[in-house]
Amino acid sequence: MADAERSEGTATATATDPEAAAFDYDVAIVGGGPTGCSAGVFTGRYGLDTVVFDRGRSSLQRCAYLENYLGFPGGVDVETFYGLIHDHVEAAGCDLVPELVEAVEPAAGDETETADAAGPGFEVTTQDGETVTARRVVAAARYGGDFLEPLGDDEMFITYEYDGETRTKFDRDYADVEGRTAIDGLYVAAPVSEVNVQAIMSAGQGARVGRSVITDHRLEQGYPEDLAAHWDWIRPEAELADEETARDDWRERFDSRVPDDCDLADERLRELREADVERQREMYVSEGTVESRAERGRERLADHLGVDADSGPAADSASDSE
């Protein structure tokens, strides 16, 4: 399970999940490129125990140089970019495993291996024969989905003619726009139609699917549908005029969105509400915390770029004024 220290700012307040101990991971992501890493940052920061499998051969590595990814006005070389996104995944609390996944199949104990009847949970087997279990799996490998064949859903694959031969390939429209599929707990972030043809679009789709995973996890915990979505924002603590008043407001807002026909026991509903209130509170950070995180962010970026974090225009200006 993920044992890396999660980065500051990660929301970790969770309501008790009785099924969590049944699996090695809450989420297993197959693919360590922009799509898979983006999904992992969201699930990891939420507090879901996440593993990302990276075979080390993402399609992006075919590019000579990356010039259209937002935030890099001079472009960025692919090796540096990969170092950054992998560092981000681990900072979010995910395990990053440099292995090729050969098969995803229903977890042992399911009475049937057919997709329609597969119970919750999966076994993920790597090329070296290691197996882990996960409640949810996100496919994020652009080049295909052969590793999903053991799930037994023929709808995943389509046939086509090539050079006089009939071949089979993964259906890029198999998942819906949020990444959900007909198999409980299986999501597809890649390959998806034309979304994965640009790195920044791939990252956006990964984030979208990561949020779908979080929403479904919250629904499974018992959150009413109108309260299942989660927003990962960090806000200035100065906006909290009075913390206790804010907590009361959050509780009132939560209660107002619980439907009248909600069948959860009052105790469970209170547990979910208090976990949600704690998450809301964790979104607010002090000015000092913002400054320390900004400094840490510059240092980590500088490490990847091979420069001194104190160098650059700001440092030069300070030096000139002395």
C-alpha positions in Angstrom: 0.0 0.0 0.0 1.0 3.6 -0.5 3.5 4.5 2.3 4.9 7.7 0.8 4.2 10.8 2.9 1.4 12.7 1.2 2.1 16.3 0.3 0.8 19.1 2.4 -2.6 20.1 1.2 -3.8 16.5 0.7 -7.3 16.1 2.1 -7.2 13.0 4.3 -10.4 13.1 6.4 -12.4 10.0 5.6 -15.5 8.3 7.0 -15.0 4.7 8.0 -14.9 2.4 4.9 -15.7 -1.2 5.9 -14.5 -2.6 2.6 -11.1 -0.8 2.5 -9.2 -3.6 4.3 -10.4 -6.2 1.7 -8.0 -4.9 -1.0 -4.3 -4.0 -1.2 -5.3 -0.7 -2.8 -8.4 1.4 -3.3 -7.3 2.3 -6.8 -4.9 0.7 -9.3 -4.0 2.8 -12.4 -2.5 1.1 -15.4 -0.4 3.7 -17.2 2.1 6.3 -15.9 1.8 8.9 -18.6 0.0 12.3 -18.3 -3.4 10.5 -18.2 -2.7 8.0 -15.4 -0.6 10.4 -13.3 -3.3 13.1 -13.4 -5.9 10.6 -12.2 -3.5 9.4 -9.5 -2.9 12.9 -8.2 -6.6 13.4 -7.7 -7.3 10.0 -6.1 -4.1 10.1 -4.0 -4.8 13.7 -2.7 -8.3 12.7 -1.7 -6.8 9.9 0.4 -7.5 6.9 -1.6 -4.7 4.3 -1.5 -3.5 4.4 -5.1 -0.9 2.5 -7.1 0.2 3.7 -10.5 1.8 1.1 -12.8 4.2 2.6 -15.4 5.9 0.4 -17.9 8.2 3.2 -19.0 7.0 3.4 -22.6 4.3 6.0 -22.8 3.3 7.3 -26.2 4.5 10.7 -25.2 8.1 9.5 -25.2 7.9 9.4 -29.0 7.9 13.2 -29.0 11.2 15.0 -29.5 10.1 17.9 -27.3 6.9 19.2 -25.7 6.0 22.8 -26.6 2.2 23.1 -26.1 1.8 22.1 -22.5 0.5 25.0 -20.4 2.9 26.4 -17.9 6.1 25.8 -20.0 6.4 28.9 -22.2 9.8 27.7 -23.5 8.7 24.1 -23.8 10.0 21.2 -21.8 12.0 18.1 -22.7 10.1 14.9 -22.2 12.5 13.4 -19.7 12.1 16.4 -17.4 8.3 16.4 -17.8 8.1 12.7 -16.9 10.3 13.3 -13.8 7.9 16.1 -12.8 4.7 14.2 -13.2 6.1 11.1 -11.5 7.3 13.2 -8.6 3.9 14.7 -8.3 2.2 11.3 -8.2 4.4 10.2 -5.4 4.0 13.5 -3.5 0.2 12.9 -3.7 0.8 9.6 -1.8 0.6 7.1 -4.6 2.9 4.1 -5.1 4.6 4.3 -8.5 5.5 0.8 -9.7 7.7 0.4 -12.8 6.1 -2.7 -14.1 4.0 -3.7 -17.2 0.5 -4.9 -16.3 -0.3 -8.1 -18.2 -3.8 -8.8 -16.9 -6.7 -7.3 -14.9 -9.4 -9.8 -13.8 -12.1 -10.1 -11.2 -10.8 -10.6 -7.7 -10.6 -14.2 -6.5 -13.8 -15.3 -4.8 -16.2 -14.0 -7.5 -18.5 -16.7 -8.5 -18.3 -15.8 -12.2 -15.7 -14.3 -14.4 -18.1 -12.7 -16.8 -18.2 -8.9 -16.9 -22.0 -8.6 -16.3 -21.8 -10.5 -13.0 -18.3 -9.6 -11.8 -18.4 -8.6 -8.1 -16.5 -5.6 -6.8 -12.7 -5.7 -6.9 -9.9 -6.8 -9.2 -6.7 -8.6 -9.3 -3.9 -6.8 -11.2 -1.0 -9.0 -12.4 2.3 -7.7 -13.7 4.7 -9.1 -16.2 6.9 -10.5 -13.4 3.9 -12.4 -11.9 3.3 -10.1 -9.0 -0.4 -9.6 -8.1 -2.2 -6.9 -6.2 -5.9 -6.4 -5.5 -7.8 -3.1 -5.9 -11.4 -2.0 -5.5 -11.2 0.1 -8.6 -9.0 0.0 -11.7 -8.3 2.9 -14.1 -7.0 1.9 -17.6 -4.8 4.8 -18.8 -2.6 3.2 -21.4 -3.1 4.8 -24.8 -1.8 1.9 -26.9 -4.5 -0.6 -26.1 -6.4 -2.6 -23.5 -5.4 -6.2 -24.1 -4.7 -6.5 -20.4 -8.5 -6.1 -19.8 -9.4 -9.2 -21.9 -9.6 -11.5 -18.8 -12.7 -9.4 -17.7 -14.6 -11.1 -20.5 -16.6 -8.2 -21.9 -16.6 -8.6 -25.7 -18.0 -5.1 -26.0 -14.6 -3.7 -25.1 -13.2 -4.8 -28.5 -14.1 -4.2 -32.1 -12.9 -5.9 -35.3 -11.5 -4.1 -38.3 -9.9 -5.0 -41.7 -6.2 -4.3 -42.2 -4.2 -5.4 -45.3 -6.7 -8.2 -46.0 -6.7 -9.5 -42.4 -9.4 -9.2 -39.7 -7.9 -7.7 -36.5 -9.2 -6.7 -33.1 -8.6 -3.6 -31.2 -9.9 -1.8 -28.0 -13.0 0.2 -28.6 -12.1 3.8 -27.8 -15.8 4.6 -27.2 -16.3 1.8 -24.7 -16.3 4.1 -21.6 -18.6 7.1 -21.2 -17.3 10.7 -21.1 -16.6 10.4 -17.4 -14.6 7.2 -17.8 -17.2 4.8 -16.4 -17.9 1.4 -18.0 -20.4 -1.4 -17.8 -18.1 -3.2 -15.3 -18.5 -2.0 -11.7 -15.2 -0.4 -10.6 -13.6 -0.3 -14.0 -12.8 3.1 -15.6 -11.1 4.0 -18.9 -9.1 7.2 -19.2 -7.1 6.0 -22.2 -7.5 5.0 -25.0 -10.5 7.3 -25.5 -11.4 8.5 -29.0 -9.4 11.6 -29.9 -8.8 12.8 -26.3 -5.4 11.2 -25.9 -3.7 12.7 -29.0 -2.3 15.7 -27.0 -0.6 15.5 -23.6 -2.6 18.3 -22.0 -5.9 16.8 -23.2 -4.8 13.5 -21.8 -4.0 15.0 -18.4 -7.4 16.7 -18.4 -9.2 13.4 -19.1 -7.2 11.7 -16.4 -8.3 14.4 -13.9 -11.9 13.9 -15.0 -11.8 10.2 -14.5 -10.0 10.6 -11.2 -12.9 12.7 -10.0 -15.4 10.1 -11.2 -13.5 7.5 -9.1 -13.8 9.8 -6.0 -17.5 10.4 -6.6 -18.2 6.7 -6.9 -16.2 6.0 -3.8 -18.2 8.6 -1.9 -21.5 7.2 -3.2 -20.4 3.7 -2.0 -19.6 5.2 1.4 -23.2 6.4 1.6 -23.0 10.0 0.6 -26.2 11.1 -1.1 -25.9 11.8 -4.8 -26.1 15.6 -4.4 -23.1 15.4 -2.0 -21.0 12.9 -3.8 -18.9 15.2 -5.9 -15.6 16.5 -4.4 -13.7 19.6 -5.3 -9.9 19.8 -4.6 -9.3 23.5 -3.9 -6.9 25.2 -1.5 -8.2 28.5 -0.2 -6.7 31.3 2.0 -7.5 30.9 5.7 -8.2 34.6 5.9 -11.5 33.9 4.2 -12.6 32.1 7.4 -13.9 35.0 9.6 -14.9 32.5 12.3 -14.1 28.8 12.2 -16.9 27.6 14.4 -19.5 29.6 12.4 -18.1 28.2 9.2 -18.3 24.7 10.5 -21.9 25.2 11.5 -22.7 26.7 8.0 -21.1 23.6 6.4 -23.1 21.3 8.5 -26.3 23.2 7.7 -25.5 23.1 4.0 -24.8 19.4 4.2 -28.1 18.7 5.9 -30.0 20.8 3.4 -28.8 18.6 0.6 -29.7 15.3 2.1 -32.9 14.0 0.4 -36.0 13.3 2.5 -36.0 9.7 1.4 -32.4 9.1 2.5 -32.3 5.7 4.3 -29.0 6.0 6.1 -29.0 5.7 9.8 -28.6 9.0 11.6 -25.3 7.9 13.2 -23.8 7.1 9.8 -25.1 10.3 8.3 -23.5 12.3 11.1 -20.2 10.5 10.5 -20.3 11.4 6.8 -21.2 15.0 7.6 -18.4 15.4 10.1 -15.8 13.9 7.7 -17.0 16.3 5.0 -16.8 19.3 7.4 -13.2 18.3 8.2 -12.4 18.1 4.5 -13.8 21.6 4.0 -11.6 22.9 6.9 -8.5 21.3 5.4 -9.0 23.3 2.2 -8.1 26.5 4.1 -4.5 27.3 4.8 -2.6 30.1 6.5 -0.5 32.7 4.7 2.6 31.1 6.2 1.6 27.7 5.0 1.1 29.1 1.5 4.6 30.7 1.6 6.3 27.5 2.8 4.5 25.4 0.1 5.5 27.9 -2.6 9.1 27.7 -1.5 9.0 23.9 -1.4 7.4 23.9 -4.9 10.2 26.1 -6.3 12.8 23.9 -4.8 11.3 20.7 -6.2 11.0 22.3 -9.6 14.5 23.5 -9.5 15.8 20.0 -8.6 14.2 18.7 -11.8 15.6 21.6 -13.9 19.0 21.3 -12.4 19.1 25.0 -11.3 19.3 26.8 -8.0 15.9 27.7 -6.6 17.2 31.1 -5.6 18.5 31.9 -9.1 16.5 33.6 -11.8 15.1 37.0 -12.4 13.9 37.5 -8.8 17.3 36.6 -7.3 19.2 38.6 -9.9 17.1 41.7 -9.1 17.8 41.3 -5.4 21.5 40.9 -6.1 21.5 44.1 -8.3 20.0 46.1 -5.5 22.7 45.3 -3.0 
